[in-house]
Short mmCIF file of C-alpha atoms in Angstrom, two decimals:
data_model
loop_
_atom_site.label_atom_id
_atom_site.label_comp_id
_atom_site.label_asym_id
_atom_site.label_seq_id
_atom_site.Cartn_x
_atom_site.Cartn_y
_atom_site.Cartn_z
CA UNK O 277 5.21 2.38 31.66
CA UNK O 278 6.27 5.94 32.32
CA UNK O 279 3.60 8.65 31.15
CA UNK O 280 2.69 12.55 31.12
CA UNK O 281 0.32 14.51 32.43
CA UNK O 282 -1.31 14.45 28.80
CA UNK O 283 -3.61 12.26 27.21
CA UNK O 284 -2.03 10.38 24.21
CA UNK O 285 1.25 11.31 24.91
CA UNK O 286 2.41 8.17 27.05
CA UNK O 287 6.32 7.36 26.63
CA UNK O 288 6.02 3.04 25.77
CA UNK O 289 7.39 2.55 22.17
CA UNK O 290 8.56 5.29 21.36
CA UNK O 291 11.64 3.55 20.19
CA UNK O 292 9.53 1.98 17.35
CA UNK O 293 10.16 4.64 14.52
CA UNK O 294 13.91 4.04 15.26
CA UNK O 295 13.41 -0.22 15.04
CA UNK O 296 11.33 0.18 11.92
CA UNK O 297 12.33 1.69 8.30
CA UNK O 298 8.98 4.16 7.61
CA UNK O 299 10.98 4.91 3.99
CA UNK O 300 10.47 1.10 3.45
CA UNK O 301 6.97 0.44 5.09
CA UNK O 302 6.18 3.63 2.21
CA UNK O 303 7.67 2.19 -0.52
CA UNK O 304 6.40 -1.35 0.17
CA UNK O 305 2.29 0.40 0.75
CA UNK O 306 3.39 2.45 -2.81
CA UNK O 307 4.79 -0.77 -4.63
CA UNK O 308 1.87 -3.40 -3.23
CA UNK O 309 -0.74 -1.56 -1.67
CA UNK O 310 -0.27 -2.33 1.72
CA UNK O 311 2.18 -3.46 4.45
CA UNK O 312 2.42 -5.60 7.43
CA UNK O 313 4.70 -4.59 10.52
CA UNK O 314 4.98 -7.20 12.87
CA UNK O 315 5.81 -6.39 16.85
CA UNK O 316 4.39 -2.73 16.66
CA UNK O 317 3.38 -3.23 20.19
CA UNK O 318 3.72 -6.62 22.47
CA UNK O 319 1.37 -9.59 22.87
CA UNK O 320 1.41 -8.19 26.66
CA UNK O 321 -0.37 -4.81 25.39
CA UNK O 322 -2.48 -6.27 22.34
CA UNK O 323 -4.11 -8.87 25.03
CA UNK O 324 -4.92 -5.64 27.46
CA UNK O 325 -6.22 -3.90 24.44
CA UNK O 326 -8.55 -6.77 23.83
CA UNK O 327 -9.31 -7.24 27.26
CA UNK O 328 -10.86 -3.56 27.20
CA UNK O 329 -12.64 -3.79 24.20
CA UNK O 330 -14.37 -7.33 25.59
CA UNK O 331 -16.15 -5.00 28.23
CA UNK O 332 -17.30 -2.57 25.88
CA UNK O 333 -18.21 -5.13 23.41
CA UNK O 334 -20.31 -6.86 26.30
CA UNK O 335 -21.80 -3.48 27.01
CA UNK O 336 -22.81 -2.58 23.76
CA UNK O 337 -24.01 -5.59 21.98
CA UNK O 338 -27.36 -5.91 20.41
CA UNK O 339 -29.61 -8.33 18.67
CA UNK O 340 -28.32 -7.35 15.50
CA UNK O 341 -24.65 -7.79 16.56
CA UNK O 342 -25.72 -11.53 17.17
CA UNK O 343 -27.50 -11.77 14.09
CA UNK O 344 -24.67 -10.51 11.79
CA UNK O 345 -21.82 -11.90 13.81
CA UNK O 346 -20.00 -8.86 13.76
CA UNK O 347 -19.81 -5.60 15.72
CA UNK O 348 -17.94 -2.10 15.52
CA UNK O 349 -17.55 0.11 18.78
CA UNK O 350 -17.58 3.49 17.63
CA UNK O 351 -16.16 6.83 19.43
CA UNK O 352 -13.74 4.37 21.01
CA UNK O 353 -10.83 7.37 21.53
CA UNK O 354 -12.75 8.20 24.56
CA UNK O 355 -13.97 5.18 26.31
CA UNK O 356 -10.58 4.09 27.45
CA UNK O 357 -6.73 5.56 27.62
CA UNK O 358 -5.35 2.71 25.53
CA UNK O 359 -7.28 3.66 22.24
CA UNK O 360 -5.90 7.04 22.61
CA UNK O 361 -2.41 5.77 22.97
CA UNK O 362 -2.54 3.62 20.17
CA UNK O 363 -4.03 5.94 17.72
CA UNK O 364 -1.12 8.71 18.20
CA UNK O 365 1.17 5.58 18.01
CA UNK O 366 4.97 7.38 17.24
CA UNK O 367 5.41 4.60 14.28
CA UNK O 368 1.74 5.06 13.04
CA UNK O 369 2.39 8.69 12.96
CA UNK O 370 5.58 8.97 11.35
CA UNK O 371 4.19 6.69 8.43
CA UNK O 372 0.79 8.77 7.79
CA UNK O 373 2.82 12.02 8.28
CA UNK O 374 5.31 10.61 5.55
CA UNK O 375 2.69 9.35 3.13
CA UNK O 376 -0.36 12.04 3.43
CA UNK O 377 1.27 14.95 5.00
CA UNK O 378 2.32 16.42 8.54
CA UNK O 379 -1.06 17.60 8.56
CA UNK O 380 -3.06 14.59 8.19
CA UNK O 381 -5.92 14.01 10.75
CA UNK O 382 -7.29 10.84 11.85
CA UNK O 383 -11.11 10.18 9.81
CA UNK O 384 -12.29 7.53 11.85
CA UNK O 385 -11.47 5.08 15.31
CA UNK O 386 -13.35 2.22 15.94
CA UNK O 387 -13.01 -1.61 16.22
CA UNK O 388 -14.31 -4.91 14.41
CA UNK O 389 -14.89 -8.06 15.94
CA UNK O 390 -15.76 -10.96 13.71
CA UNK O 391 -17.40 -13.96 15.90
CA UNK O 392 -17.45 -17.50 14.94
CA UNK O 393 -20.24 -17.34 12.21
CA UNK O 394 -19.65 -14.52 10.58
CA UNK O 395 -19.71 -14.86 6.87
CA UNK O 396 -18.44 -12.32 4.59
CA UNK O 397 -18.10 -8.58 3.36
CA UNK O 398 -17.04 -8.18 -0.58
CA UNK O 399 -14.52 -6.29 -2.38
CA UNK O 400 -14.01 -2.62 -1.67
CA UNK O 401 -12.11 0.42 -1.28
CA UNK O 402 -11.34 2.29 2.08
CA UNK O 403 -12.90 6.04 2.68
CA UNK O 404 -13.01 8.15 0.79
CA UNK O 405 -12.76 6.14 -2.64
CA UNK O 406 -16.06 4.37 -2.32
CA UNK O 407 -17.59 7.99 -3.13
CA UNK O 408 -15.03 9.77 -5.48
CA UNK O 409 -15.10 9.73 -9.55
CA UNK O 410 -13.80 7.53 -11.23
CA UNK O 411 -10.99 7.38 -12.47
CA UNK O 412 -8.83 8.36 -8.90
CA UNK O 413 -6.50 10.89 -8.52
CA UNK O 414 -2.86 9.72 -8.38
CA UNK O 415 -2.12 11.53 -5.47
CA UNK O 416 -2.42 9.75 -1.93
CA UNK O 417 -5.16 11.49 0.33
CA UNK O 418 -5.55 7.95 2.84
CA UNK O 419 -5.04 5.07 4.39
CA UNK O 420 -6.07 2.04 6.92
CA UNK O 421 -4.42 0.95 9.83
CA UNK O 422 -5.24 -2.19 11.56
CA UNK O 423 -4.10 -3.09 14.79
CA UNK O 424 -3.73 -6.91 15.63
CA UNK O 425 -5.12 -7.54 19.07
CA UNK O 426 -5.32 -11.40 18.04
CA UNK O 427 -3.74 -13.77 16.16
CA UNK O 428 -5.04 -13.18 12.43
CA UNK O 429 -5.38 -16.75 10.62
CA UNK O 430 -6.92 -17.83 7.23
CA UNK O 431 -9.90 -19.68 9.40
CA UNK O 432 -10.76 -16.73 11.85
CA UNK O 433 -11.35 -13.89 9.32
CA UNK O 434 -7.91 -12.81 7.82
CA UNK O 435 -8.65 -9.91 5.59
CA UNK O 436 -8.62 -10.46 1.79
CA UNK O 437 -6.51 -7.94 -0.17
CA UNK O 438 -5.56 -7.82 -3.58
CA UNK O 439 -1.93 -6.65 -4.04
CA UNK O 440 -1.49 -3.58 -6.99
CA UNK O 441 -5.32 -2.82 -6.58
CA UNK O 442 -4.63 0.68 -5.75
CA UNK O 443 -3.35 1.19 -9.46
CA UNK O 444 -5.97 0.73 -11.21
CA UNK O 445 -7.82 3.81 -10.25
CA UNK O 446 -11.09 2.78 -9.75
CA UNK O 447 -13.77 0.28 -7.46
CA UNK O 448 -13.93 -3.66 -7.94
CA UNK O 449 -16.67 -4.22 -10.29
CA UNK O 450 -20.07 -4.88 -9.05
CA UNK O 451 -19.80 -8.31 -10.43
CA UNK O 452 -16.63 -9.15 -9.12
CA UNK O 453 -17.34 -7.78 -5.66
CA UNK O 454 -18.80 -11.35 -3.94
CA UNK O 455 -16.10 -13.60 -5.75
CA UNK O 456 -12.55 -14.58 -4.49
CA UNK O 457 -9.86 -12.83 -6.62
CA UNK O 458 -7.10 -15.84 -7.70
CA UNK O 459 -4.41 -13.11 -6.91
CA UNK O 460 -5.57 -12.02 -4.53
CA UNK O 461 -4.00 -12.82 -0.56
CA UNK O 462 -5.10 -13.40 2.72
CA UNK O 463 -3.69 -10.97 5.56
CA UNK O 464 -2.51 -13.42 8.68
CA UNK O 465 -0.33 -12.15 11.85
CA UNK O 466 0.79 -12.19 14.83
CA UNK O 467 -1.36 -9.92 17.65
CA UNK O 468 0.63 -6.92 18.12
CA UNK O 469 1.32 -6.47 14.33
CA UNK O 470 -0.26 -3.90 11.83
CA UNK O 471 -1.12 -3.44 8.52
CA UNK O 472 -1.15 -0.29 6.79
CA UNK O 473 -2.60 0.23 3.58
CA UNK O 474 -3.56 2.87 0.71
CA UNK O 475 -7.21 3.59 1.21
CA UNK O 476 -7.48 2.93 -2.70
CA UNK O 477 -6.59 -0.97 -2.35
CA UNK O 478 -9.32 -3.60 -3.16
CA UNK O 479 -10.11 -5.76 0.10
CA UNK O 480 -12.83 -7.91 1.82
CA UNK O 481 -13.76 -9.11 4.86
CA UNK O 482 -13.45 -13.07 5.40
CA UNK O 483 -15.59 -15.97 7.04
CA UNK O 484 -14.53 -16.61 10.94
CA UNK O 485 -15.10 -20.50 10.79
CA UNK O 486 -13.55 -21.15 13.97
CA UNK O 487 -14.81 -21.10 17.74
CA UNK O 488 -13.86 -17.78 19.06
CA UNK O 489 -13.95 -14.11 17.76
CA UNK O 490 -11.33 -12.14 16.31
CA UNK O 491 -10.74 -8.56 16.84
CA UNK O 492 -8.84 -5.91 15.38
CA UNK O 493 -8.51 -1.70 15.62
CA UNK O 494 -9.08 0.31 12.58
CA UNK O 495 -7.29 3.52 12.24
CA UNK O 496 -8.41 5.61 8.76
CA UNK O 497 -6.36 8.46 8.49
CA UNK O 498 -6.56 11.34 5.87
CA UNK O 499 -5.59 14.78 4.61
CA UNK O 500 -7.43 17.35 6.55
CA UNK O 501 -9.44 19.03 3.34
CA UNK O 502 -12.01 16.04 3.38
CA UNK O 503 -14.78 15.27 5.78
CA UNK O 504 -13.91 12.70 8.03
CA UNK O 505 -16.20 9.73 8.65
CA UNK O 506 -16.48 9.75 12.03
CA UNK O 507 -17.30 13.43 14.09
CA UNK O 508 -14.06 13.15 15.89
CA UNK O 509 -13.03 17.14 16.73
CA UNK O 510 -16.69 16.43 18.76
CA UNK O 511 -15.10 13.66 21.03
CA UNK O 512 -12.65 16.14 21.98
CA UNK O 513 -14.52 17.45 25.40
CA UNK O 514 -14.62 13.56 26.80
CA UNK O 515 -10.91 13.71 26.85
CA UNK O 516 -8.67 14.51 29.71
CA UNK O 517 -6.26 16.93 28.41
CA UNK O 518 -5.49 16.03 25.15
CA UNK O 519 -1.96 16.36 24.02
CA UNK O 520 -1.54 18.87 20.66
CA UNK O 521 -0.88 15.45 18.57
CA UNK O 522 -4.47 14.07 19.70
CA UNK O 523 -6.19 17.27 19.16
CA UNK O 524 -4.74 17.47 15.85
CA UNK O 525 -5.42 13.75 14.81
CA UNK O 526 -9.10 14.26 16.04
CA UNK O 527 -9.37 17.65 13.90
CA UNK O 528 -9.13 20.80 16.18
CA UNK O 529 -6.87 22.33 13.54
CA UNK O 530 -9.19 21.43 10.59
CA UNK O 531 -10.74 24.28 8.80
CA UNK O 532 -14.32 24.95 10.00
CA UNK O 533 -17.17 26.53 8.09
CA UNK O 534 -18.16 29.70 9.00
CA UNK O 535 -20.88 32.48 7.56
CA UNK O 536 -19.34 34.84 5.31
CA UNK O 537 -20.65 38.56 6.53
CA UNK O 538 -21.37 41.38 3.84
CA UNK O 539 -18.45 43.93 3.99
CA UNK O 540 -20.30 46.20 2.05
#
């Protein structure tokens, strides 16, 4: 793998935007709600992926991770190259620049690892759409990216999505939220694929009924007027020279407040 001397800007796949059709991954995400791209990045470099994120999952587990059967590592740009390289992705780029803008900034990086156990999480939108009024604007403003770095299957926690959700403009009903939607389907894969998807489409997380944990990276990425999730202009300084793609994805560009002075 050839690189540069800047962080994020490593040379491996960047021949994906020319093997894939981003018109068609669009129209497919507009059409259904979401999309899944197999072979984004080999089973070589999803299993090294995972293999990182094992030692920081070791590292940062708590009781509580046990007791829910699930853990998130946060702020995960900066605890290893890889995560860096992956979120300024050339295919993952070229579809969020196509469907939000060449603007668009990255809201939050982390990962989710469900272990054997782990039960459920009910219907619901992706940021920002759990907090804006009903009924949603038309326009698209984000969307979820998940990176593979195992096999997804119906038995280990394959997420549940509901194909068309995003048209309907507003969140699953409280009463629906904890029940299993007939038409709705169950995201399975091949490590190394990704699924994008409108941040407006229904989804859930599902039991992980067999032996071993699953894991997956989740990419939000939005327009640059709203506040992202996670602080990430502030992980900036614990990178290495960041290339001008990683310090725009992580929000150096993004306006920031300032105190308006009395001219007069």
């Amino acid at each position: 793998m050839s690189t540069n001397s800047n962080t994020g800007e490593k040379l491996v796949d960047k021949g994906s935007v020319a093997r894939h059709d981003v018109s068609a991954i669009i129209a497919e995400m507009d059409e259904r709600g979401y999309c899944v791209i197999p072979g984004v990045i080999s089973p070589e470099k999803a299993d090294e992926a995972r293999t990182v994120l094992e030692g920081l999952l070791a590292e940062e587990a708590t009781e509580g991770t046990w007791r829910a059967r699930t853990q998130r590592v946060a702020r995960i740009a900066v605890k290893d190259p890889i995560f860096v390289e992956l979120m300024a992705h050339p295919l993952i780029v070229s579809i969020w620049r196509a469907y939000l803008d060449e603007d668009m900034i990255c809201s939050t990086w982390t990962s989710n690892t469900a272990y054997p156990g782990f039960s459920r999480y009910g219907w619901h939108p992706d940021f920002p759409f759990q907090f804006v009024n009903q009924p949603w604007p038309t326009d698209n403003v984000s969307g979820q990216t998940m990176w593979l770095l195992d096999d997804l299957t119906e038995e280990n926690g394959g997420t549940g999505i509901l194909p068309y959700s995003h048209l309907k403009g507003h969140r699953p009903p409280e009463e629906i939220r904890q029940e299993w939607i007939e038409e709705a389907e169950i995201l399975t894969g091949e490590r190394g694929s990704v699924m994008v998807m409108s941040g407006k489409t229904w989804h859930s997380a599902r039991p992980n009924v067999t032996d071993k944990p699953r894991s997956v990276l989740l990419g939000m990425y939005c327009r640059p007027f709203y506040i992202t999730q996670e602080d990430m202009r502030a992980q900036l300084a614990d990178l290495e020279n960041p290339s001008e793609l990683v310090q725009q994805l992580m929000g150096a560009n993004q306006h920031q407040p300032g105190v308006v002075a009395n001219r007069y």
